[in-house]
Amino acid sequence: MLSEKDRAILYESVELLVHDFDPEDSIIFLEVHDILTRSQCEKIEKQPSRLEKLRELLRAYSRRAESLLPLIQYFDYNLQFHLCDFLNEKLKAAKEVENNRHFPDVPNPKAVVPLKKEKRLSLLLDGQVPAIRNACVREGITKQIADALRSNSKLDSSFTVLHGMAGIGKTYAAAQTLMDDPYLIGVNFHHVYYLDDSRVTPNQIKHLMTDLLLMLSDQVVFNLPHVKDLSTVALMKLLREALIDKPYTLVFVDDVRSAETVRWLDQLGLNVLATARNIEIFDSVSSHISIIPLQGFKNNEVATYLDKFLTLYRLEMVQLLSQSKLNVEQLQNSDAFVRLAADFSSGNPAVLSKLVKLSNGSCERFKDYCAMMLKNSLKCLNCITTYRFNDIEDAIHASIVLLEDYEKDIIMRTASLKFDVPIPLTEWCDVVPVELCRRTSEIREVYDRLSRIHKKTFLLDESDDHSYFTVKRLTFLYATSMLNNNDQQ
């Protein structure tokens, strides 16, 4: 079978071959050189059109040949020197690309030519990658994601996982990276396909596999009833067969919740970009894995978001700036409003978007909803936005249901703690129920339990030195709301 690099070059040459190459003329030559079997030659000859003959020939060649040399030799034999030159130049350029694959910031201009934005958008659209609208660009995060994907693209299989709590903007950050980086799609990866795991239960993994198979298939008509009857092993074989014709493929799996999904992606040997609240399910991965934690917006990003979407805030700032009337007091008030928005939303883009929509452009209504959050819980933010959950409590609850009973109990106990304040493990020992005698063992057990919650939900922040855990404001509000509901019942 051809290497992934040679397969990419072969399929890149299709447009030229359509105009200047007759598949039937090459069949005898390739059969004599033991590239094609007699049955494959007959199958090619039976195809009704030249285009279909070419497609079948390329499929057979990519599976039987070990290099592009026999095809180059045929073009030389047939005096089609321009096709020889094309393949030789592509092979030489591919070698340079391979050497520069990690370093696209200083590419060889002859070897690394980025795709035009329109072509990149077309590939993303074909792969069902969600379009990004009304998003705040997070350059630091997107650069980190792009660097990780670039580094992993040279590997046969890898996982690049964006880990963050509900509503933190994992999907936006991933899609924004693929859309904006000029080298990821076209140089590092030639195809990208999007799958959504959030609505798939563990016993529905075949649905996800079928979706990927449909996107990989070039056939217009696909026998769906036949696919539904296939076993998992048969589906895996079909997927591997389809991936041969799609070299340098990146699979973008959104909101991964099932460990079974992770296992079959790992078995396929794919390069995967995943978003997840729970990174424990990736412990079974045998491929290389890069984990990128996502935190909320920083104050400057909140200010950018408000300036873009909160109409009256933007108009007020523009008016004051145009009149040169932005004095120290007004500037301080502006900064205070940004801090208020950042604090009450915890920098969470989903929460911030709901506050902005419900405030209807009014800074005062925005402040009122912040006060209502403390008084009436997150339920007051129920509205339709680009975020998939209308209710933030439901979004957080989707993470809570994945926890063990004792972990849910710990989350409920955070209602008695201070939020947004680092709490040492010694204080957590008074909150987390453990049945151990020695104090050192107790602290270790408390750390293990809190760390698991952090890995499975990101509802608690863990310090770099692993000695503190912080309760997020949204976690506190969720726990308080749940306890109040239980008291009322």
CSV table of C-alpha atoms in Angstrom, one decimal:
chain,number,residue,atom,x,y,z
A,1,MET,CA,0.0,0.0,0.0
A,2,LEU,CA,1.2,3.5,-0.7
A,3,SER,CA,2.4,5.7,2.1
A,4,GLU,CA,0.1,8.5,3.3
A,5,LYS,CA,2.4,11.0,1.7
A,6,ASP,CA,2.3,9.2,-1.7
A,7,ARG,CA,-1.5,8.8,-1.5
A,8,ALA,CA,-1.9,12.5,-0.9
A,9,ILE,CA,0.2,13.3,-4.0
A,10,LEU,CA,-1.7,10.8,-6.1
A,11,TYR,CA,-5.1,12.3,-5.2
A,12,GLU,CA,-3.7,15.8,-5.6
A,13,SER,CA,-2.9,14.9,-9.3
A,14,VAL,CA,-6.5,13.9,-10.1
A,15,GLU,CA,-7.4,17.2,-11.8
A,16,LEU,CA,-4.4,16.8,-14.2
A,17,LEU,CA,-5.0,13.1,-14.8
A,18,VAL,CA,-8.6,13.8,-15.8
A,19,HIS,CA,-7.5,15.9,-18.7
A,20,ASP,CA,-4.3,14.1,-19.9
A,21,PHE,CA,-4.6,10.4,-18.9
A,22,ASP,CA,-6.5,7.5,-20.2
A,23,PRO,CA,-6.7,4.7,-17.5
A,24,GLU,CA,-7.3,1.9,-20.1
A,25,ASP,CA,-3.9,2.7,-21.8
A,26,SER,CA,-2.0,2.1,-18.6
A,27,ILE,CA,-3.7,-1.2,-17.5
A,28,ILE,CA,-1.4,-3.6,-19.4
A,29,PHE,CA,1.8,-1.8,-18.3
A,30,LEU,CA,0.7,-1.8,-14.7
A,31,GLU,CA,-0.4,-5.4,-14.9
A,32,VAL,CA,2.9,-6.5,-16.4
A,33,HIS,CA,4.8,-4.7,-13.5
A,34,ASP,CA,2.6,-6.6,-11.0
A,35,ILE,CA,0.9,-3.5,-9.7
A,36,LEU,CA,-2.6,-4.6,-10.8
A,37,THR,CA,-4.1,-8.0,-10.8
A,38,ARG,CA,-6.2,-9.4,-13.7
A,39,SER,CA,-9.4,-9.1,-11.7
A,40,GLN,CA,-8.6,-5.4,-10.9
A,41,CYS,CA,-8.0,-4.7,-14.5
A,42,GLU,CA,-11.3,-6.2,-15.5
A,43,LYS,CA,-13.1,-4.2,-12.8
A,44,ILE,CA,-11.5,-1.0,-14.2
A,45,GLU,CA,-12.5,-1.9,-17.8
A,46,LYS,CA,-16.1,-2.5,-16.8
A,47,GLN,CA,-16.6,1.0,-15.4
A,48,PRO,CA,-19.0,3.0,-17.6
A,49,SER,CA,-17.1,6.3,-17.9
A,50,ARG,CA,-13.4,7.4,-18.1
A,51,LEU,CA,-13.8,9.3,-14.8
A,52,GLU,CA,-15.0,6.2,-13.0
A,53,LYS,CA,-12.2,4.1,-14.6
A,54,LEU,CA,-9.7,6.6,-13.3
A,55,ARG,CA,-11.2,6.5,-9.8
A,56,GLU,CA,-11.1,2.7,-9.7
A,57,LEU,CA,-7.5,2.7,-11.0
A,58,LEU,CA,-6.4,5.1,-8.3
A,59,ARG,CA,-8.1,3.1,-5.6
A,60,ALA,CA,-6.4,-0.1,-6.8
A,61,TYR,CA,-3.0,1.6,-7.3
A,62,SER,CA,-3.0,3.1,-3.8
A,63,ARG,CA,-3.7,-0.3,-2.3
A,64,ARG,CA,-1.3,-2.4,-4.4
A,65,ALA,CA,1.7,-0.2,-5.2
A,66,GLU,CA,4.5,0.6,-2.8
A,67,SER,CA,5.5,3.9,-4.4
A,68,LEU,CA,4.7,6.3,-7.3
A,69,LEU,CA,7.7,5.1,-9.3
A,70,PRO,CA,5.8,2.6,-11.5
A,71,LEU,CA,3.3,5.3,-12.5
A,72,ILE,CA,6.1,7.8,-13.2
A,73,GLN,CA,7.8,5.1,-15.3
A,74,TYR,CA,4.6,4.6,-17.3
A,75,PHE,CA,4.2,8.3,-18.0
A,76,ASP,CA,7.9,8.4,-19.2
A,77,TYR,CA,7.2,5.3,-21.4
A,78,ASN,CA,4.1,7.0,-22.8
A,79,LEU,CA,6.0,10.3,-23.4
A,80,GLN,CA,3.8,12.2,-21.0
A,81,PHE,CA,6.8,14.1,-19.5
A,82,HIS,CA,4.7,16.8,-18.0
A,83,LEU,CA,3.0,14.2,-15.7
A,84,CYS,CA,6.4,12.8,-14.8
A,85,ASP,CA,7.6,16.3,-13.9
A,86,PHE,CA,4.4,17.0,-11.9
A,87,LEU,CA,4.8,13.9,-9.7
A,88,ASN,CA,8.5,14.3,-9.2
A,89,GLU,CA,8.1,18.0,-8.2
A,90,LYS,CA,5.3,17.0,-5.7
A,91,LEU,CA,7.5,14.3,-4.2
A,92,LYS,CA,10.4,16.7,-3.8
A,93,ALA,CA,8.1,19.4,-2.3
A,94,ALA,CA,6.5,16.8,0.0
A,95,LYS,CA,9.9,15.9,1.4
A,96,GLU,CA,10.5,19.5,2.2
A,97,VAL,CA,7.1,19.9,3.7
A,98,GLU,CA,7.8,16.9,5.9
A,99,ASN,CA,10.9,18.6,7.2
A,100,ASN,CA,9.0,21.9,7.8
A,101,ARG,CA,5.8,20.3,9.1
A,102,HIS,CA,6.5,21.5,12.6
A,103,PHE,CA,7.6,25.0,11.6
A,104,PRO,CA,5.1,26.6,9.3
A,105,ASP,CA,6.0,30.1,10.6
A,106,VAL,CA,9.2,29.9,8.5
A,107,PRO,CA,8.1,27.7,5.6
A,108,ASN,CA,10.0,27.1,2.3
A,109,PRO,CA,7.7,29.1,0.0
A,110,LYS,CA,8.1,26.5,-2.8
A,111,ALA,CA,7.2,23.6,-0.5
A,112,VAL,CA,4.6,25.0,1.9
A,113,VAL,CA,1.9,26.9,0.1
A,114,PRO,CA,-1.2,27.5,2.3
A,115,LEU,CA,-4.7,27.0,0.8
A,116,LYS,CA,-6.8,30.0,0.1
A,117,LYS,CA,-9.3,30.8,2.8
A,118,GLU,CA,-12.2,30.0,0.5
A,119,LYS,CA,-10.8,26.5,-0.2
A,120,ARG,CA,-10.2,26.0,3.6
A,121,LEU,CA,-13.8,27.0,4.4
A,122,SER,CA,-15.1,24.7,1.7
A,123,LEU,CA,-13.2,21.7,3.2
A,124,LEU,CA,-14.5,22.6,6.7
A,125,LEU,CA,-18.0,22.8,5.3
A,126,ASP,CA,-17.7,19.5,3.6
A,127,GLY,CA,-16.5,18.0,6.9
A,128,GLN,CA,-19.5,19.4,8.7
A,129,VAL,CA,-17.4,21.6,11.0
A,130,PRO,CA,-19.7,24.1,12.7
A,131,ALA,CA,-19.4,27.7,11.3
A,132,ILE,CA,-18.2,30.2,13.9
A,133,ARG,CA,-20.2,33.4,14.1
A,134,ASN,CA,-20.3,36.1,16.8
A,135,ALA,CA,-17.3,34.6,18.5
A,136,CYS,CA,-14.6,36.4,20.4
A,137,VAL,CA,-11.2,35.4,19.0
A,138,ARG,CA,-8.8,34.1,21.7
A,139,GLU,CA,-5.5,34.3,19.9
A,140,GLY,CA,-3.5,32.8,22.8
A,141,ILE,CA,-5.7,29.7,23.0
A,142,THR,CA,-5.9,29.2,19.2
A,143,LYS,CA,-2.2,29.5,18.8
A,144,GLN,CA,-1.7,26.8,21.6
A,145,ILE,CA,-4.2,24.5,19.8
A,146,ALA,CA,-2.6,25.1,16.4
A,147,ASP,CA,0.9,24.4,17.7
A,148,ALA,CA,-0.3,21.1,19.4
A,149,LEU,CA,-2.1,20.0,16.2
A,150,ARG,CA,1.0,20.8,14.1
A,151,SER,CA,3.3,18.9,16.4
A,152,ASN,CA,0.9,15.9,16.4
A,153,SER,CA,0.3,15.9,12.6
A,154,LYS,CA,3.6,14.1,12.0
A,155,LEU,CA,2.5,11.2,14.1
A,156,ASP,CA,0.5,8.3,12.7
A,157,SER,CA,-2.2,8.8,15.4
A,158,SER,CA,-2.7,11.3,18.2
A,159,PHE,CA,-5.3,13.0,20.4
A,160,THR,CA,-5.4,16.8,21.0
A,161,VAL,CA,-7.9,17.3,23.7
A,162,LEU,CA,-9.4,20.6,24.8
A,163,HIS,CA,-10.5,20.2,28.5
A,164,GLY,CA,-12.9,22.7,30.1
A,165,MET,CA,-16.1,23.1,32.0
A,166,ALA,CA,-19.5,23.4,30.3
A,167,GLY,CA,-19.9,26.6,28.2
A,168,ILE,CA,-16.2,27.6,28.3
A,169,GLY,CA,-16.0,27.8,24.5
A,170,LYS,CA,-14.1,24.6,23.6
A,171,THR,CA,-16.0,24.0,20.3
A,172,TYR,CA,-15.6,27.7,19.3
A,173,ALA,CA,-11.8,27.6,20.1
A,174,ALA,CA,-11.3,24.4,18.1
A,175,ALA,CA,-13.3,25.5,15.1
A,176,GLN,CA,-11.8,29.0,15.1
A,177,THR,CA,-8.3,27.5,15.1
A,178,LEU,CA,-9.1,25.3,12.0
A,179,MET,CA,-10.7,28.2,10.2
A,180,ASP,CA,-8.0,30.9,10.9
A,181,ASP,CA,-4.7,29.0,10.7
A,182,PRO,CA,-3.6,29.0,7.1
A,183,TYR,CA,-1.4,25.9,7.3
A,184,LEU,CA,-3.4,23.3,9.4
A,185,ILE,CA,-5.9,22.5,6.7
A,186,GLY,CA,-4.1,22.0,3.4
A,187,VAL,CA,-0.6,21.5,4.7
A,188,ASN,CA,-0.7,19.5,8.0
A,189,PHE,CA,-4.1,17.9,7.3
A,190,HIS,CA,-5.9,17.5,3.9
A,191,HIS,CA,-9.3,16.5,5.2
A,192,VAL,CA,-11.2,17.3,8.4
A,193,TYR,CA,-14.5,15.7,9.6
A,194,TYR,CA,-16.7,16.7,12.5
A,195,LEU,CA,-18.6,14.4,14.8
A,196,ASP,CA,-20.8,15.2,17.9
A,197,ASP,CA,-20.5,12.7,20.7
A,198,SER,CA,-22.7,14.5,23.2
A,199,ARG,CA,-26.0,13.0,21.9
A,200,VAL,CA,-24.6,9.4,21.5
A,201,THR,CA,-25.0,6.9,24.4
A,202,PRO,CA,-22.4,4.1,24.7
A,203,ASN,CA,-24.6,1.6,23.0
A,204,GLN,CA,-25.1,4.0,20.0
A,205,ILE,CA,-21.4,4.2,19.0
A,206,LYS,CA,-22.2,2.5,15.7
A,207,HIS,CA,-24.2,5.6,14.8
A,208,LEU,CA,-21.1,7.7,15.2
A,209,MET,CA,-19.0,5.3,13.2
A,210,THR,CA,-21.7,5.3,10.4
A,211,ASP,CA,-21.7,9.1,10.3
A,212,LEU,CA,-17.9,9.1,9.8
A,213,LEU,CA,-18.1,6.4,7.1
A,214,LEU,CA,-20.8,8.4,5.3
A,215,MET,CA,-18.6,11.5,5.3
A,216,LEU,CA,-15.5,9.6,4.2
A,217,SER,CA,-17.4,7.9,1.3
A,218,ASP,CA,-17.4,9.5,-2.1
A,219,GLN,CA,-20.4,7.5,-3.2
A,220,VAL,CA,-23.6,9.5,-3.8
A,221,VAL,CA,-25.8,6.6,-3.0
A,222,PHE,CA,-25.1,4.7,0.2
A,223,ASN,CA,-26.9,1.5,1.3
A,224,LEU,CA,-28.0,2.7,4.8
A,225,PRO,CA,-30.0,-0.4,5.8
A,226,HIS,CA,-27.0,-2.6,4.9
A,227,VAL,CA,-24.7,-0.4,7.1
A,228,LYS,CA,-27.2,-0.7,10.1
A,229,ASP,CA,-26.9,-4.5,9.9
A,230,LEU,CA,-23.1,-4.5,10.0
A,231,SER,CA,-21.2,-5.6,13.0
A,232,THR,CA,-18.7,-3.2,14.7
A,233,VAL,CA,-15.8,-5.2,13.3
A,234,ALA,CA,-17.2,-4.9,9.7
A,235,LEU,CA,-17.8,-1.2,10.2
A,236,MET,CA,-14.2,-0.7,11.4
A,237,LYS,CA,-12.9,-2.5,8.3
A,238,LEU,CA,-15.0,-0.3,6.0
A,239,LEU,CA,-13.7,2.8,7.9
A,240,ARG,CA,-10.1,1.7,7.5
A,241,GLU,CA,-10.7,1.1,3.8
A,242,ALA,CA,-12.3,4.5,3.3
A,243,LEU,CA,-9.4,6.2,5.2
A,244,ILE,CA,-6.9,4.9,2.6
A,245,ASP,CA,-8.5,7.3,0.1
A,246,LYS,CA,-8.4,10.2,2.5
A,247,PRO,CA,-4.8,10.8,3.5
A,248,TYR,CA,-3.9,13.2,6.3
A,249,THR,CA,-7.3,13.2,7.9
A,250,LEU,CA,-8.2,15.0,11.1
A,251,VAL,CA,-11.3,14.0,12.9
A,252,PHE,CA,-12.8,16.7,15.2
A,253,VAL,CA,-15.0,15.0,17.9
A,254,ASP,CA,-17.0,17.4,19.9
A,255,ASP,CA,-18.1,17.0,23.6
A,256,VAL,CA,-16.7,13.5,24.0
A,257,ARG,CA,-18.5,11.7,26.8
A,258,SER,CA,-18.2,8.0,26.1
A,259,ALA,CA,-15.0,6.0,26.8
A,260,GLU,CA,-16.1,3.6,24.1
A,261,THR,CA,-15.9,6.5,21.5
A,262,VAL,CA,-12.3,7.1,22.6
A,263,ARG,CA,-11.4,3.4,22.3
A,264,TRP,CA,-12.6,3.0,18.7
A,265,LEU,CA,-11.0,6.3,17.6
A,266,ASP,CA,-7.8,5.0,19.1
A,267,GLN,CA,-8.2,1.6,17.3
A,268,LEU,CA,-8.6,3.4,14.0
A,269,GLY,CA,-5.3,5.1,14.4
A,270,LEU,CA,-6.6,8.6,13.6
A,271,ASN,CA,-5.4,12.1,14.4
A,272,VAL,CA,-8.1,13.4,16.6
A,273,LEU,CA,-9.0,16.9,17.9
A,274,ALA,CA,-11.5,16.4,20.8
A,275,THR,CA,-13.3,18.6,23.2
A,276,ALA,CA,-14.3,17.1,26.6
A,277,ARG,CA,-15.4,18.0,30.1
A,278,ASN,CA,-14.0,14.6,31.4
A,279,ILE,CA,-10.4,13.8,30.5
A,280,GLU,CA,-10.4,10.6,32.5
A,281,ILE,CA,-12.0,8.7,29.6
A,282,PHE,CA,-8.8,9.4,27.6
A,283,ASP,CA,-6.7,7.3,30.0
A,284,SER,CA,-7.3,4.2,27.8
A,285,VAL,CA,-5.6,5.9,24.8
A,286,SER,CA,-2.4,4.2,23.5
A,287,SER,CA,-1.7,7.0,21.0
A,288,HIS,CA,0.2,10.2,21.9
A,289,ILE,CA,-2.1,12.7,23.7
A,290,SER,CA,-1.9,16.4,24.2
A,291,ILE,CA,-4.3,18.0,26.8
A,292,ILE,CA,-5.0,21.7,26.6
A,293,PRO,CA,-7.0,23.1,29.6
A,294,LEU,CA,-9.4,26.0,28.8
A,295,GLN,CA,-10.1,28.7,31.3
A,296,GLY,CA,-12.7,31.5,31.1
A,297,PHE,CA,-12.2,34.8,29.4
A,298,LYS,CA,-9.7,37.2,31.0
A,299,ASN,CA,-10.8,40.7,31.8
A,300,ASN,CA,-9.4,42.1,28.5
A,301,GLU,CA,-11.3,39.4,26.6
A,302,VAL,CA,-14.5,40.2,28.5
A,303,ALA,CA,-14.0,43.9,27.6
A,304,THR,CA,-13.6,43.0,23.9
A,305,TYR,CA,-16.7,40.8,24.0
A,306,LEU,CA,-18.8,43.6,25.7
A,307,ASP,CA,-17.5,46.1,23.2
A,308,LYS,CA,-18.5,43.9,20.4
A,309,PHE,CA,-21.9,42.7,21.6
A,310,LEU,CA,-23.3,45.0,24.4
A,311,THR,CA,-24.7,47.8,22.2
A,312,LEU,CA,-25.1,50.6,24.8
A,313,TYR,CA,-21.7,49.9,26.4
A,314,ARG,CA,-20.0,50.2,23.1
A,315,LEU,CA,-21.9,53.3,22.1
A,316,GLU,CA,-21.2,55.0,25.4
A,317,MET,CA,-17.4,54.2,25.1
A,318,VAL,CA,-17.3,55.4,21.4
A,319,GLN,CA,-19.2,58.6,22.3
A,320,LEU,CA,-16.9,59.5,25.2
A,321,LEU,CA,-13.8,58.7,23.2
A,322,SER,CA,-14.9,60.8,20.2
A,323,GLN,CA,-15.6,63.7,22.5
A,324,SER,CA,-12.4,63.2,24.5
A,325,LYS,CA,-14.5,63.1,27.6
A,326,LEU,CA,-13.3,59.7,29.0
A,327,ASN,CA,-12.0,61.0,32.3
A,328,VAL,CA,-10.5,58.9,35.1
A,329,GLU,CA,-13.8,58.4,37.0
A,330,GLN,CA,-15.5,57.2,33.8
A,331,LEU,CA,-12.6,54.9,33.0
A,332,GLN,CA,-12.7,53.4,36.4
A,333,ASN,CA,-16.5,52.9,36.1
A,334,SER,CA,-15.9,51.1,32.8
A,335,ASP,CA,-13.2,48.9,34.3
A,336,ALA,CA,-15.5,48.2,37.2
A,337,PHE,CA,-18.3,47.1,34.8
A,338,VAL,CA,-15.9,44.8,33.0
A,339,ARG,CA,-14.7,43.3,36.3
A,340,LEU,CA,-18.4,42.8,37.3
A,341,ALA,CA,-19.1,41.0,34.1
A,342,ALA,CA,-16.0,38.9,34.4
A,343,ASP,CA,-16.7,37.9,38.0
A,344,PHE,CA,-20.4,37.1,37.7
A,345,SER,CA,-19.9,35.1,34.5
A,346,SER,CA,-16.7,33.5,35.7
A,347,GLY,CA,-15.4,34.4,32.3
A,348,ASN,CA,-17.6,31.7,30.9
A,349,PRO,CA,-18.6,32.7,27.3
A,350,ALA,CA,-21.9,30.9,27.4
A,351,VAL,CA,-23.0,32.7,30.6
A,352,LEU,CA,-21.7,36.0,29.2
A,353,SER,CA,-23.6,35.6,26.0
A,354,LYS,CA,-26.9,34.9,27.9
A,355,LEU,CA,-26.3,38.0,30.1
A,356,VAL,CA,-25.7,40.1,27.1
A,357,LYS,CA,-28.8,38.8,25.3
A,358,LEU,CA,-31.1,39.2,28.3
A,359,SER,CA,-29.8,42.7,29.1
A,360,ASN,CA,-31.0,43.8,25.6
A,361,GLY,CA,-28.1,46.2,25.3
A,362,SER,CA,-28.6,47.9,28.6
A,363,CYS,CA,-25.7,48.0,31.1
A,364,GLU,CA,-28.2,48.5,34.0
A,365,ARG,CA,-30.2,45.4,33.0
A,366,PHE,CA,-26.9,43.5,32.8
A,367,LYS,CA,-26.2,44.5,36.4
A,368,ASP,CA,-29.7,43.5,37.4
A,369,TYR,CA,-29.3,40.0,36.0
A,370,CYS,CA,-26.0,39.6,37.8
A,371,ALA,CA,-27.8,40.4,41.0
A,372,MET,CA,-30.6,38.0,40.1
A,373,MET,CA,-28.0,35.2,39.6
A,374,LEU,CA,-27.0,35.5,43.3
A,375,LYS,CA,-30.6,35.7,44.5
A,376,ASN,CA,-32.5,33.3,42.1
A,377,SER,CA,-29.6,31.1,40.9
A,378,LEU,CA,-28.6,30.4,37.3
A,379,LYS,CA,-32.3,29.6,36.2
A,380,CYS,CA,-32.7,33.3,35.5
A,381,LEU,CA,-30.4,33.0,32.5
A,382,ASN,CA,-32.7,30.6,30.6
A,383,CYS,CA,-32.7,31.8,26.9
A,384,ILE,CA,-31.7,30.7,23.4
A,385,THR,CA,-28.2,31.7,22.2
A,386,THR,CA,-25.6,30.0,20.0
A,387,TYR,CA,-24.8,27.7,23.0
A,388,ARG,CA,-26.6,24.3,22.8
A,389,PHE,CA,-28.1,24.5,26.3
A,390,ASN,CA,-30.8,27.1,26.9
A,391,ASP,CA,-30.3,26.7,30.7
A,392,ILE,CA,-26.8,26.9,32.2
A,393,GLU,CA,-27.9,24.7,35.1
A,394,ASP,CA,-28.8,22.0,32.7
A,395,ALA,CA,-25.4,22.3,31.1
A,396,ILE,CA,-23.6,21.9,34.5
A,397,HIS,CA,-26.0,19.1,35.5
A,398,ALA,CA,-24.9,17.2,32.4
A,399,SER,CA,-21.4,17.1,33.9
A,400,ILE,CA,-22.7,16.3,37.4
A,401,VAL,CA,-24.6,13.2,36.3
A,402,LEU,CA,-21.3,11.6,35.2
A,403,LEU,CA,-19.9,11.8,38.8
A,404,GLU,CA,-20.0,9.1,41.5
A,405,ASP,CA,-22.4,9.7,44.4
A,406,TYR,CA,-19.6,10.7,46.8
A,407,GLU,CA,-18.3,13.2,44.1
A,408,LYS,CA,-21.8,14.7,43.7
A,409,ASP,CA,-21.9,15.1,47.5
A,410,ILE,CA,-18.7,17.0,47.5
A,411,ILE,CA,-20.1,19.4,44.8
A,412,MET,CA,-23.2,20.0,47.0
A,413,ARG,CA,-20.9,20.8,50.0
A,414,THR,CA,-19.2,23.6,48.0
A,415,ALA,CA,-22.3,25.7,48.8
A,416,SER,CA,-20.9,26.2,52.3
A,417,LEU,CA,-17.5,27.4,51.0
A,418,LYS,CA,-16.2,30.7,49.5
A,419,PHE,CA,-16.0,30.8,45.8
A,420,ASP,CA,-13.1,32.2,43.6
A,421,VAL,CA,-10.8,31.8,46.6
A,422,PRO,CA,-8.0,29.1,46.7
A,423,ILE,CA,-8.8,26.7,49.5
A,424,PRO,CA,-5.9,24.6,50.9
A,425,LEU,CA,-6.3,20.9,51.2
A,426,THR,CA,-6.2,21.1,55.0
A,427,GLU,CA,-9.5,23.1,54.9
A,428,TRP,CA,-11.0,20.7,52.4
A,429,CYS,CA,-10.4,17.9,54.9
A,430,ASP,CA,-13.2,19.4,57.0
A,431,VAL,CA,-15.6,19.3,54.0
A,432,VAL,CA,-14.7,16.1,52.1
A,433,PRO,CA,-15.9,13.0,53.9
A,434,VAL,CA,-13.2,10.4,54.2
A,435,GLU,CA,-12.8,7.6,56.7
A,436,LEU,CA,-9.1,7.4,57.4
A,437,CYS,CA,-7.2,7.7,60.7
A,438,ARG,CA,-3.8,9.3,59.7
A,439,ARG,CA,-3.9,12.9,58.7
A,440,THR,CA,-1.4,12.5,55.9
A,441,SER,CA,-3.4,9.7,54.4
A,442,GLU,CA,-6.5,11.8,54.7
A,443,ILE,CA,-5.0,14.7,52.8
A,444,ARG,CA,-3.9,12.4,50.1
A,445,GLU,CA,-7.3,10.9,49.8
A,446,VAL,CA,-9.0,14.3,49.8
A,447,TYR,CA,-6.6,15.4,47.0
A,448,ASP,CA,-7.4,12.3,44.9
A,449,ARG,CA,-11.1,12.9,45.2
A,450,LEU,CA,-10.9,16.6,44.4
A,451,SER,CA,-8.5,16.0,41.5
A,452,ARG,CA,-10.9,13.5,40.0
A,453,ILE,CA,-13.7,16.0,40.1
A,454,HIS,CA,-11.5,18.5,38.4
A,455,LYS,CA,-10.6,16.0,35.6
A,456,LYS,CA,-14.1,14.9,35.1
A,457,THR,CA,-15.9,18.2,35.2
A,458,PHE,CA,-13.5,21.2,35.5
A,459,LEU,CA,-16.0,22.6,38.1
A,460,LEU,CA,-13.1,23.0,40.5
A,461,ASP,CA,-9.8,24.7,39.7
A,462,GLU,CA,-6.6,22.9,40.8
A,463,SER,CA,-3.4,25.0,41.6
A,464,ASP,CA,-0.2,24.3,39.8
A,465,ASP,CA,1.4,23.0,43.0
A,466,HIS,CA,-1.6,20.7,43.7
A,467,SER,CA,-2.1,22.1,47.2
A,468,TYR,CA,-5.2,24.3,46.6
A,469,PHE,CA,-8.5,23.8,44.9
A,470,THR,CA,-10.8,26.7,44.0
A,471,VAL,CA,-14.6,26.6,43.8
A,472,LYS,CA,-15.9,28.4,40.7
A,473,ARG,CA,-18.7,30.9,41.2
A,474,LEU,CA,-20.9,28.9,38.8
A,475,THR,CA,-20.3,25.7,40.8
A,476,PHE,CA,-21.2,27.5,44.0
A,477,LEU,CA,-24.4,28.9,42.4
A,478,TYR,CA,-25.4,25.5,41.0
A,479,ALA,CA,-24.8,23.8,44.4
A,480,THR,CA,-26.8,26.5,46.2
A,481,SER,CA,-29.7,26.3,43.8
A,482,MET,CA,-29.8,22.5,44.1
A,483,LEU,CA,-29.8,22.6,47.9
A,484,ASN,CA,-32.6,25.3,47.9
A,485,ASN,CA,-34.7,23.2,45.6
A,486,ASN,CA,-34.3,20.2,47.9
A,487,ASP,CA,-35.3,22.3,50.9
A,488,GLN,CA,-38.4,23.5,49.1
A,489,GLN,CA,-39.4,20.0,48.2
